[in-house]
Amino acid sequence: MAQAKYVQRGETIDFINNTSADIVAGEVISLSNRIGVAATAIPVGTKGAINVMGVYDLPALTTEAFTIGQTVYFKDGKVQATETDATPAGWIIEPKSQAGNIARVKID
């Protein structure tokens, strides 16, 4: 039988900034098949916390309306409905009109 060892709750994860730029608190980070949000500033080469659960107001395309429960994606710094070449972001928890520039998204 396989044994499991508890590590952490999972709302945040440790993240090593291996990029060429410092990460600022609140910055959206692509984690391949999902996004996280930097909980703190993470200088290049250091470890910091990334939130991987929660509800966030994120920049969104102003050419799309969103409905509650709709799956959305993150690309070029904005939430969008189109999956192509984008990172899954989560799902909408509050409707957004087409002209709106902020989407309220549940990430997990």
XYZ file of N, CA and C in Angstrom:
324
model
N 0.838 -1.172 0.000
C 0.000 0.000 0.000
C 0.891 1.247 0.000
N 0.547 2.221 -0.821
C 1.324 3.462 -0.918
C 1.095 4.324 0.311
N 2.152 4.954 0.784
C 2.092 5.851 1.937
C 2.213 7.298 1.459
N 1.473 8.181 2.066
C 1.550 9.598 1.744
C 2.070 10.362 2.951
N 2.842 11.395 2.692
C 3.371 12.247 3.745
C 2.825 13.655 3.528
N 2.130 14.192 4.509
C 1.570 15.534 4.424
C 2.699 16.557 4.304
N 2.538 17.502 3.389
C 3.559 18.524 3.169
C 3.025 19.918 3.518
N 1.901 20.302 2.945
C 1.313 21.622 3.201
C -0.138 21.629 2.760
N -0.900 22.662 3.164
C -2.335 22.734 2.841
C -2.591 22.851 1.344
N -1.796 23.602 0.645
C -1.938 23.669 -0.801
C -2.574 24.933 -1.345
N -2.948 25.876 -0.493
C -3.446 27.150 -1.011
C -2.311 27.940 -1.648
N -1.109 27.765 -1.116
C 0.081 28.363 -1.704
C 1.106 27.262 -1.926
N 1.992 27.512 -2.860
C 3.094 26.581 -3.099
C 4.386 27.377 -3.151
N 5.479 26.704 -2.875
C 6.792 27.328 -3.033
C 7.122 27.426 -4.512
N 7.709 28.542 -4.901
C 8.034 28.774 -6.307
C 9.402 29.434 -6.376
N 10.307 28.855 -7.148
C 11.625 29.449 -7.351
C 11.585 30.280 -8.630
N 11.943 31.536 -8.507
C 11.929 32.446 -9.648
C 13.174 32.207 -10.494
N 13.030 31.379 -11.511
C 14.118 31.091 -12.436
C 14.041 31.948 -13.700
N 13.279 33.036 -13.636
C 13.177 33.932 -14.791
C 14.306 34.956 -14.739
N 14.286 35.881 -15.653
C 15.321 36.933 -15.684
C 14.825 38.236 -15.065
N 13.627 38.228 -14.473
C 13.069 39.444 -13.879
C 12.454 39.139 -12.519
N 12.521 40.124 -11.632
C 11.867 39.978 -10.339
C 10.358 39.853 -10.543
N 9.713 39.083 -9.681
C 8.263 38.926 -9.692
C 7.712 39.823 -8.596
N 6.680 40.588 -8.912
C 6.072 41.466 -7.911
C 4.852 40.786 -7.313
N 4.528 41.140 -6.070
C 3.340 40.594 -5.417
C 2.114 40.905 -6.263
N 1.259 39.909 -6.459
C 0.053 40.073 -7.259
C 0.225 39.731 -8.724
N 1.448 39.481 -9.150
C 1.709 39.143 -10.552
C 1.167 37.746 -10.861
N 0.517 37.599 -12.012
C 0.024 36.300 -12.452
C 1.185 35.516 -13.037
N 1.331 34.273 -12.578
C 2.426 33.407 -12.999
C 1.839 32.198 -13.719
N 2.322 31.923 -14.930
C 1.897 30.735 -15.655
C 2.635 29.523 -15.100
N 1.871 28.505 -14.735
C 2.437 27.254 -14.217
C 2.099 26.117 -15.185
N 2.324 26.311 -16.449
C 2.060 25.369 -17.536
C 0.573 25.132 -17.754
N -0.082 24.350 -16.879
C -1.488 24.003 -17.075
C -2.422 24.729 -16.124
N -1.939 25.791 -15.495
C -2.754 26.600 -14.588
C -1.981 27.872 -14.271
N -2.633 28.765 -13.570
C -1.952 29.978 -13.143
C -1.869 30.024 -11.625
N -0.961 30.839 -11.145
C -0.870 31.173 -9.737
C -0.677 32.675 -9.642
N -0.814 33.197 -8.443
C -0.631 34.623 -8.213
C 0.425 34.783 -7.124
N 1.444 35.569 -7.410
C 2.529 35.765 -6.449
C 1.974 36.370 -5.164
N 2.214 35.695 -4.042
C 1.757 36.189 -2.742
C 2.670 37.279 -2.216
N 3.918 37.256 -2.640
C 4.924 38.232 -2.223
C 5.830 38.533 -3.407
N 6.680 39.521 -3.257
C 7.711 39.758 -4.275
C 8.696 38.590 -4.229
N 9.139 38.146 -5.407
C 10.100 37.053 -5.483
C 11.246 37.491 -6.391
N 12.358 37.915 -5.806
C 13.510 38.315 -6.626
C 14.041 37.132 -7.452
N 14.720 37.432 -8.541
C 15.326 36.411 -9.394
C 16.197 35.484 -8.539
N 16.036 34.177 -8.745
C 16.859 33.185 -8.074
C 16.441 32.835 -6.659
N 15.345 33.419 -6.175
C 14.898 33.111 -4.817
C 13.575 32.369 -4.822
N 13.218 31.845 -3.648
C 11.973 31.100 -3.483
C 10.948 31.986 -2.788
N 9.715 31.914 -3.261
C 8.625 32.673 -2.653
C 7.328 31.905 -2.763
N 6.265 32.494 -2.265
C 4.952 31.841 -2.250
C 4.099 32.277 -3.436
N 3.470 31.296 -4.050
C 2.517 31.523 -5.130
C 1.162 31.000 -4.659
N 0.129 31.855 -4.711
C -1.228 31.408 -4.396
C -1.773 30.613 -5.572
N -2.293 29.432 -5.304
C -2.855 28.596 -6.370
C -4.336 28.306 -6.132
N -4.908 28.940 -5.130
C -6.339 28.856 -4.857
C -6.820 30.240 -4.461
N -8.061 30.527 -4.751
C -8.644 31.794 -4.337
C -9.405 32.446 -5.474
N -9.965 33.609 -5.184
C -10.715 34.386 -6.166
C -9.966 35.695 -6.387
N -9.752 36.014 -7.640
C -8.973 37.196 -8.007
C -9.677 38.004 -9.080
N -9.537 39.320 -9.007
C -9.928 40.203 -10.097
C -8.726 40.294 -11.020
N -8.909 39.842 -12.259
C -7.813 39.785 -13.225
C -8.150 40.638 -14.449
N -7.147 41.218 -15.092
C -7.393 41.957 -16.331
C -8.020 41.022 -17.371
N -8.973 41.543 -18.129
C -9.678 40.721 -19.114
C -9.833 41.463 -20.434
N -9.994 40.682 -21.490
C -10.277 41.275 -22.801
C -11.588 42.045 -22.732
N -11.654 43.166 -23.420
C -12.892 43.958 -23.450
C -13.742 43.629 -24.672
N -13.424 42.519 -25.306
C -14.182 42.087 -26.490
C -15.023 40.847 -26.212
N -15.049 40.409 -24.944
C -15.792 39.193 -24.592
C -16.582 39.407 -23.306
N -17.787 38.850 -23.283
C -18.590 38.806 -22.063
C -18.393 37.430 -21.437
N -18.441 37.345 -20.106
C -18.288 36.068 -19.404
C -19.504 35.817 -18.527
N -19.847 34.541 -18.351
C -20.965 34.146 -17.500
C -20.454 33.316 -16.324
N -21.228 33.272 -15.258
C -20.841 32.503 -14.072
C -20.619 31.046 -14.459
N -19.535 30.485 -13.984
C -19.201 29.084 -14.248
C -18.389 28.847 -15.502
N -18.241 29.865 -16.327
C -17.502 29.717 -17.587
C -16.017 29.520 -17.318
N -15.425 28.555 -17.990
C -13.978 28.341 -17.920
C -13.285 29.434 -18.720
N -12.203 29.985 -18.152
C -11.455 31.033 -18.844
C -9.970 30.712 -18.841
N -9.244 31.433 -19.682
C -7.827 31.182 -19.926
C -7.054 32.490 -19.819
N -5.740 32.388 -19.618
C -4.890 33.563 -19.466
C -3.865 33.587 -20.591
N -3.826 34.718 -21.305
C -2.877 34.865 -22.416
C -2.549 36.343 -22.588
N -1.277 36.639 -22.766
C -0.829 38.012 -23.006
C -1.333 38.974 -21.926
N -1.350 38.486 -20.674
C -1.709 39.349 -19.552
C -3.184 39.574 -19.326
N -4.040 38.811 -20.059
C -5.484 39.020 -19.908
C -6.245 37.699 -19.900
N -7.381 37.720 -19.211
C -8.301 36.588 -19.200
C -9.104 36.626 -20.491
N -9.312 35.441 -21.051
C -10.079 35.329 -22.290
C -10.830 34.011 -22.308
N -11.782 33.878 -23.230
C -12.562 32.651 -23.357
C -11.876 31.627 -24.249
N -10.974 32.068 -25.103
C -10.332 31.192 -26.077
C -9.176 30.418 -25.460
N -9.185 29.114 -25.665
C -8.181 28.212 -25.105
C -6.870 28.198 -25.887
N -6.908 28.503 -27.178
C -5.752 28.387 -28.060
C -4.536 29.150 -27.532
N -3.432 28.430 -27.341
C -2.157 28.999 -26.892
C -2.264 29.766 -25.570
N -3.230 29.420 -24.744
C -3.435 30.102 -23.466
C -3.299 29.110 -22.316
N -3.153 29.638 -21.111
C -3.031 28.834 -19.895
C -4.372 28.810 -19.183
N -4.879 27.633 -18.795
C -6.133 27.602 -18.031
C -6.014 28.486 -16.790
N -7.011 29.348 -16.576
C -6.960 30.285 -15.455
C -7.912 29.890 -14.334
N -9.047 29.309 -14.672
C -10.053 28.961 -13.671
C -11.438 29.171 -14.248
N -12.364 29.642 -13.377
C -13.729 29.861 -13.852
C -14.308 31.139 -13.257
N -15.254 31.701 -13.998
C -15.864 32.989 -13.668
C -16.852 32.829 -12.519
N -16.777 33.751 -11.536
C -17.736 33.681 -10.425
C -18.707 34.859 -10.418
N -18.503 35.811 -11.318
C -19.392 36.965 -11.429
C -19.464 37.358 -12.897
N -20.664 37.578 -13.447
C -20.748 37.928 -14.869
C -19.921 39.173 -15.203
N -19.397 39.189 -16.434
C -18.653 40.352 -16.941
C -19.263 40.758 -18.270
N -19.572 42.038 -18.411
C -20.082 42.524 -19.692
C -18.944 42.550 -20.704
N -19.296 42.620 -21.965
C -18.273 42.630 -23.015
C -17.304 43.789 -22.818
N -17.775 44.933 -22.427
C -16.910 46.110 -22.284
C -16.074 46.081 -21.001
N -16.421 45.208 -20.075
C -15.694 45.157 -18.806
C -14.232 44.776 -19.006
N -13.353 45.334 -18.179
C -11.931 45.032 -18.327
C -11.363 44.203 -17.170
N -12.238 43.785 -16.241
C -11.841 42.956 -15.110
C -12.752 41.733 -15.040
N -12.146 40.575 -14.826
C -12.914 39.334 -14.652
C -12.638 38.805 -13.249
N -13.685 38.419 -12.538
C -13.530 37.810 -11.204
C -13.447 36.300 -11.408
N -12.257 35.754 -11.116
C -11.937 34.370 -11.462
C -11.572 33.565 -10.221
N -12.135 32.375 -10.126
C -11.747 31.394 -9.096
C -10.638 30.556 -9.697
N -9.435 30.656 -9.084
C -8.333 29.827 -9.553
C -8.200 28.630 -8.629
N -7.806 27.505 -9.155
C -7.518 26.304 -8.355
C -6.995 25.201 -9.220
